[in-house]
PDB file of C-alpha atoms and ligand atoms in Angstrom:
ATOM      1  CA  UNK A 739     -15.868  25.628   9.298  1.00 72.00           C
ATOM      2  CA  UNK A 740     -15.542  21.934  10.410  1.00 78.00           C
ATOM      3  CA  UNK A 741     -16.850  22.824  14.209  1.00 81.00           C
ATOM      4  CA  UNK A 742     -17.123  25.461  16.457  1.00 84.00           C
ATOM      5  CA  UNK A 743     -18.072  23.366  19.135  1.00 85.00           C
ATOM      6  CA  UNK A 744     -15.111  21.138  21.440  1.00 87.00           C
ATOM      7  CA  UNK A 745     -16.776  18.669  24.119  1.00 89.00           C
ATOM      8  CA  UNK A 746     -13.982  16.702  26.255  1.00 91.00           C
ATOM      9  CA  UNK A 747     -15.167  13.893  28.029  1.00 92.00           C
ATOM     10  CA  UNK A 748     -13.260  11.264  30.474  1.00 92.00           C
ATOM     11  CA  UNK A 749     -13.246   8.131  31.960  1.00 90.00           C
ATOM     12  CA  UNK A 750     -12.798   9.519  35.220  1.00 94.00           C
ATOM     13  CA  UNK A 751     -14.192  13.076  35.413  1.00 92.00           C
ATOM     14  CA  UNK A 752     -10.194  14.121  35.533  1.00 96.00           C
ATOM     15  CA  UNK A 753     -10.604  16.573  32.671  1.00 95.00           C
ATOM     16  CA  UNK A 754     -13.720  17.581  30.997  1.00 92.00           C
ATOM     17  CA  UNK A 755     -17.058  15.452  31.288  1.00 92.00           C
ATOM     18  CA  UNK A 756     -16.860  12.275  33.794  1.00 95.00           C
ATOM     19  CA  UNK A 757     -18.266   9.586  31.218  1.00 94.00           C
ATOM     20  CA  UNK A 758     -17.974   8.141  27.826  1.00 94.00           C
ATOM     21  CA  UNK A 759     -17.542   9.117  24.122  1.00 94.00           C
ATOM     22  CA  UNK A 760     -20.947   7.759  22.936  1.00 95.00           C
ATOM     23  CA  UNK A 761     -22.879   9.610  26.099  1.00 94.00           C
ATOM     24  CA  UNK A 762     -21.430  12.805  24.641  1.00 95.00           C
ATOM     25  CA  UNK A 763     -21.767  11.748  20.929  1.00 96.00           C
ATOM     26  CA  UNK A 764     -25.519  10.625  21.830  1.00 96.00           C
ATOM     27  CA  UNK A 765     -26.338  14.200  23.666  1.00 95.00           C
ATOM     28  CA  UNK A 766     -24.779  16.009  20.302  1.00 94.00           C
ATOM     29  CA  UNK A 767     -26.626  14.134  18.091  1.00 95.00           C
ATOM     30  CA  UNK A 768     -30.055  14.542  19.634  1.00 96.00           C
ATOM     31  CA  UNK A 769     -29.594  18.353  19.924  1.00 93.00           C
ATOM     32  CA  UNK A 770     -29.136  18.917  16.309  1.00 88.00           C
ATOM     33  CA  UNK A 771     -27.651  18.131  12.566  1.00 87.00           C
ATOM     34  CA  UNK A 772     -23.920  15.956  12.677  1.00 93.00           C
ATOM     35  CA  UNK A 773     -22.742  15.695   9.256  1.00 93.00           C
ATOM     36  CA  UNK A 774     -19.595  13.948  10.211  1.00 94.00           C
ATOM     37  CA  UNK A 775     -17.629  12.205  12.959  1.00 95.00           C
ATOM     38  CA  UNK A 776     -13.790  11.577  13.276  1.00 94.00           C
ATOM     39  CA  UNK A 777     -13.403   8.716  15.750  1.00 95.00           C
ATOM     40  CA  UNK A 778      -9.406   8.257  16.789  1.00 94.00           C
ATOM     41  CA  UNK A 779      -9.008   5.855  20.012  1.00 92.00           C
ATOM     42  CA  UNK A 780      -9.430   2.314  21.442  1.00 92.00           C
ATOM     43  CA  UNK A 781     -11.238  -0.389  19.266  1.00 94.00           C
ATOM     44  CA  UNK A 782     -14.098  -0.624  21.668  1.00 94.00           C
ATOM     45  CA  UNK A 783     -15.213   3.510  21.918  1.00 95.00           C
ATOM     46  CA  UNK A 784     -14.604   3.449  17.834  1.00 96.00           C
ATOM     47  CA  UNK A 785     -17.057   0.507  17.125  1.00 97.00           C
ATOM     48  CA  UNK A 786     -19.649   1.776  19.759  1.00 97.00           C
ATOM     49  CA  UNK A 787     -19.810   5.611  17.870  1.00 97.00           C
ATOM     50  CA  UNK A 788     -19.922   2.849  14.531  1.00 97.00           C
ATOM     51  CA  UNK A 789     -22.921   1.688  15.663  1.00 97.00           C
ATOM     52  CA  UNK A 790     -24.562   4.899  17.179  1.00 97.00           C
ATOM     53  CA  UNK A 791     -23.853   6.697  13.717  1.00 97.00           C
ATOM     54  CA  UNK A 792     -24.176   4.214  11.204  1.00 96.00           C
ATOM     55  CA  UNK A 793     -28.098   3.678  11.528  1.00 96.00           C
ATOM     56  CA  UNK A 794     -28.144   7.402  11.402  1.00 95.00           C
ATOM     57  CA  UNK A 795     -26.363   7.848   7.939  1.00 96.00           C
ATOM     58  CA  UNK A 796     -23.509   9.864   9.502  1.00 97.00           C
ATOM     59  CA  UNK A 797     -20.151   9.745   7.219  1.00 97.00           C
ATOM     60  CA  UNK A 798     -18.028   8.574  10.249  1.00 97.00           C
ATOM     61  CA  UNK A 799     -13.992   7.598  10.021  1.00 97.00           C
ATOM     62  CA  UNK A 800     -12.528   5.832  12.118  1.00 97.00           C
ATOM     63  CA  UNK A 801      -8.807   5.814  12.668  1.00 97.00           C
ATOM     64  CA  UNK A 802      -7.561   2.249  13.011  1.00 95.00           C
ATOM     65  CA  UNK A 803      -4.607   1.800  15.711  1.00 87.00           C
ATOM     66  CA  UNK A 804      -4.106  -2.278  14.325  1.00 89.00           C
ATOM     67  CA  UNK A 805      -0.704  -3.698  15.331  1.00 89.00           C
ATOM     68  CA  UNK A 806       2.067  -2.134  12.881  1.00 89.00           C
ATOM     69  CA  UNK A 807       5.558  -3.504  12.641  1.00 88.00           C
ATOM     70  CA  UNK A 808       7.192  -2.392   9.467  1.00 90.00           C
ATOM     71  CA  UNK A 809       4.706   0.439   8.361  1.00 92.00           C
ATOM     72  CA  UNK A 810       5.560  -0.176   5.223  1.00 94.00           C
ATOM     73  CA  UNK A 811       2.860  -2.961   4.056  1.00 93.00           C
ATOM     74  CA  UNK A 812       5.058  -5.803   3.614  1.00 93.00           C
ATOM     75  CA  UNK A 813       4.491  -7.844   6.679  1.00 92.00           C
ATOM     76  CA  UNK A 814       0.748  -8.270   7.258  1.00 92.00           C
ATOM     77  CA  UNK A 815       0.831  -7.013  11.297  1.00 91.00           C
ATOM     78  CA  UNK A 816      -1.849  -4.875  10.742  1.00 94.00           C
ATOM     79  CA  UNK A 817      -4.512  -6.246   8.505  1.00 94.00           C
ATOM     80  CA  UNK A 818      -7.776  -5.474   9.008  1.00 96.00           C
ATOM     81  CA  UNK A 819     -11.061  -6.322   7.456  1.00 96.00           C
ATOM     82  CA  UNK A 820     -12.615  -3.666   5.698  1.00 97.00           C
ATOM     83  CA  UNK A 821     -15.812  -3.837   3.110  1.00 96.00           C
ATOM     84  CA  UNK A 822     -14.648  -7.699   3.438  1.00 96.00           C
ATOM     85  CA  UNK A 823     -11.471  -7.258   1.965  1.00 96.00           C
ATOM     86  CA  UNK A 824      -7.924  -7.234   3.752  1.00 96.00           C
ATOM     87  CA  UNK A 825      -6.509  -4.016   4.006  1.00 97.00           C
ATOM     88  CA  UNK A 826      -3.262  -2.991   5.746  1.00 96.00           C
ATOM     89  CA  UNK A 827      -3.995   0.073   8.056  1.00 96.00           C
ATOM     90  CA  UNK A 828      -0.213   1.499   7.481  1.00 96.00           C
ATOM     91  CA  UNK A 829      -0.502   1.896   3.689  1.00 96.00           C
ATOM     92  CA  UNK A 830      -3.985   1.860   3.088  1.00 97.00           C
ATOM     93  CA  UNK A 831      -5.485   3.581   6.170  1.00 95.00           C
ATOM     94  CA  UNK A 832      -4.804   4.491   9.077  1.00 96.00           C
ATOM     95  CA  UNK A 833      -8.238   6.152   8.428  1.00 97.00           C
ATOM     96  CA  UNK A 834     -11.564   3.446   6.697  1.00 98.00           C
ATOM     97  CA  UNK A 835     -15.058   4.255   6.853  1.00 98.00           C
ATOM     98  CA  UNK A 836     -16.425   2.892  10.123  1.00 97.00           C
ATOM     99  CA  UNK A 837     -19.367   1.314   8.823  1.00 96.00           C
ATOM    100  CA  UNK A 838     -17.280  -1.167   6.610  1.00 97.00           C
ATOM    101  CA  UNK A 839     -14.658  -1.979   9.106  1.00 97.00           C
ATOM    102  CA  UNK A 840     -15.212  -5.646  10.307  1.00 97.00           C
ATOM    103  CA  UNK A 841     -14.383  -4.245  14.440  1.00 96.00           C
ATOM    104  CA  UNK A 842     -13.944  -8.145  16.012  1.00 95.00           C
ATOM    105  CA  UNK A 843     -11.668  -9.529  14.297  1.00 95.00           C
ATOM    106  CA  UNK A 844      -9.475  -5.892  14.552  1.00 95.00           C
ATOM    107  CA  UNK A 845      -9.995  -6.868  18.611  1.00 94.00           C
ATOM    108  CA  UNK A 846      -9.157 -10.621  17.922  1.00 93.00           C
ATOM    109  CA  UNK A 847      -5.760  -9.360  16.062  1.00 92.00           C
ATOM    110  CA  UNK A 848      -5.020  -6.902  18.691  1.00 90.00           C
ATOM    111  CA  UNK A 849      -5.333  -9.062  21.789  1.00 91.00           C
ATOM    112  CA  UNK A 850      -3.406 -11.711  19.841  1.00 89.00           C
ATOM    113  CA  UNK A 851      -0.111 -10.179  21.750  1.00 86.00           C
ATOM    114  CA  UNK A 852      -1.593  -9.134  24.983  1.00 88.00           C
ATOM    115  CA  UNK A 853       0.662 -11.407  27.415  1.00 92.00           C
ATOM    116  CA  UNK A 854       3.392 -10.239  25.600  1.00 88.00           C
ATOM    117  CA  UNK A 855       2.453  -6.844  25.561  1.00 87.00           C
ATOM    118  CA  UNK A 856       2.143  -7.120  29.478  1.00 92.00           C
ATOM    119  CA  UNK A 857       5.463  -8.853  29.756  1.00 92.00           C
ATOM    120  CA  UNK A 858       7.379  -5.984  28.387  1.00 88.00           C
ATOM    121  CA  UNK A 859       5.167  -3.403  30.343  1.00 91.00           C
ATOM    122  CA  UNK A 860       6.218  -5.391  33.725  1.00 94.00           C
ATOM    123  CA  UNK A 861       9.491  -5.260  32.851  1.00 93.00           C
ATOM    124  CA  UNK A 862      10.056  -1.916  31.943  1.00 93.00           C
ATOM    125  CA  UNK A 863       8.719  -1.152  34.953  1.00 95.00           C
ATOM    126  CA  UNK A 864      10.331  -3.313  37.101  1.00 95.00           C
ATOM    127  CA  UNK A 865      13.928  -1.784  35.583  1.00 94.00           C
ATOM    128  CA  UNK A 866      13.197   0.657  33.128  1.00 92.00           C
ATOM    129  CA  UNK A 867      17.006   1.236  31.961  1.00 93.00           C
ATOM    130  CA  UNK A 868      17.851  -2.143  31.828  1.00 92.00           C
ATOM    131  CA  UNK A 869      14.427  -2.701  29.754  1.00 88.00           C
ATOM    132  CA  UNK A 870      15.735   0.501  27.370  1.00 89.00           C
ATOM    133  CA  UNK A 871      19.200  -1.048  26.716  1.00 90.00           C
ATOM    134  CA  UNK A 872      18.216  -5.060  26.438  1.00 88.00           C
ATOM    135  CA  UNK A 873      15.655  -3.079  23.242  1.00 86.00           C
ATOM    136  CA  UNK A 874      18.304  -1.106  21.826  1.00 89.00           C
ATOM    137  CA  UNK A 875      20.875  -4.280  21.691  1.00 89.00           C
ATOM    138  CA  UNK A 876      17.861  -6.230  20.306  1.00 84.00           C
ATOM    139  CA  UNK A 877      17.104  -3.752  17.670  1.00 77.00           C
ATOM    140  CA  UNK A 878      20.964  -3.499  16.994  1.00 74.00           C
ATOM    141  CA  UNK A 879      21.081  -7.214  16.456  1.00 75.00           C
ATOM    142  CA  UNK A 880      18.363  -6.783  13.794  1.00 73.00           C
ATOM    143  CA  UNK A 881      19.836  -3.835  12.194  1.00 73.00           C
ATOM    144  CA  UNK A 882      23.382  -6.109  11.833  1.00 75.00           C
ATOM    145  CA  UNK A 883      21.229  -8.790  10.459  1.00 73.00           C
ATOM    146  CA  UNK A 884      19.724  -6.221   7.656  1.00 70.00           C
ATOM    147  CA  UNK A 885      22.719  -5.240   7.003  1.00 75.00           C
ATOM    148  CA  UNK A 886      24.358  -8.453   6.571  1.00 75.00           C
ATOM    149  CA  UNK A 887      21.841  -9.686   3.871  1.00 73.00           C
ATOM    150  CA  UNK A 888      21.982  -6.125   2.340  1.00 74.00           C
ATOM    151  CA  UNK A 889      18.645  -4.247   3.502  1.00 65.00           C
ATOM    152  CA  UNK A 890      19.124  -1.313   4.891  1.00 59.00           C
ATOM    153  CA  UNK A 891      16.365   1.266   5.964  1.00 53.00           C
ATOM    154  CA  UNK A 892      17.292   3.774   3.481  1.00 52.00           C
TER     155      UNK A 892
HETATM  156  S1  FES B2368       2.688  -2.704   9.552  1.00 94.58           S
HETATM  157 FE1  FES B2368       3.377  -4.304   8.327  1.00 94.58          FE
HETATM  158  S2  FES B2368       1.951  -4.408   6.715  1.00 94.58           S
HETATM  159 FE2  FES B2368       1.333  -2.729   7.904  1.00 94.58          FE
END
């Protein structure tokens, strides 16, 4: 048995526990014996349980959500720092031991296409169809690219 004990906890009290991860993680591990800790979600909740279970000993993984464009590890989008070495989450992760993964410059690399990010967010909203179709033609210009200098996804 892994656990026999599920805790949900939210930002906003809308499901579960009003509060955060590490209030939850901190009650658990003051009430008894956590041999390991799974953390999947944003960069800032992983790196706080990091530092709440590293001084502790506790094996924890983290699953790193770094920007990924080709999943495949050819094109660098989501390097990380781990153990001081670059990894690519997509090929060698997603999952690293937290207490090796370097956790600001994984921020730094995220945030590097916030405005963007927002951009396309504020446009999809604005006209979600229109947003839909002006992708799909975008990734069917790519595809005809591929194709015309022989890559193909298969
Ligand atoms: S997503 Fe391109 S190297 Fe990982």
């Amino acid at each position: 048995m892994v656990s026999d004990e599920t805790h949900v906890v939210t930002d906003d009290g809308s499901y579960g526990t009003k509060g955060l991860v590490t209030d939850k993680l901190k009650e658990v591990m003051a009430a008894g014996k956590v041999d390991y800790v799974l953390a999947v979600g944003p960069v800032p909740m992983m790196r706080a349980v990091a530092n709440m279970t590293g001084p502790e000993k506790i094996k924890t993984i983290v699953s790193l959500n770094s920007i990924m464009v080709d999943g495949t590890g050819m094109c660098g989008g989501c390097r990380v720092l781990v153990n001081n070495s670059s990894q690519f989450a997509c090929v060698d992760g997603p999952e690293f031991d937290a207490t090796q993964v370097n956790f600001e410059v994984l921020m730094q690399r995220n945030n590097m296409y916030r405005e963007q990010e927002k951009m396309s967010i504020d446009r999809l909203q604005a006209d979600p169809a229109g947003e839909l179709d002006r992708l799909r033609l975008k990734n069917h210009k790519y595809e005809c690219a591929a194709e015309a200098v022989g890559v193909t996804n298969e």
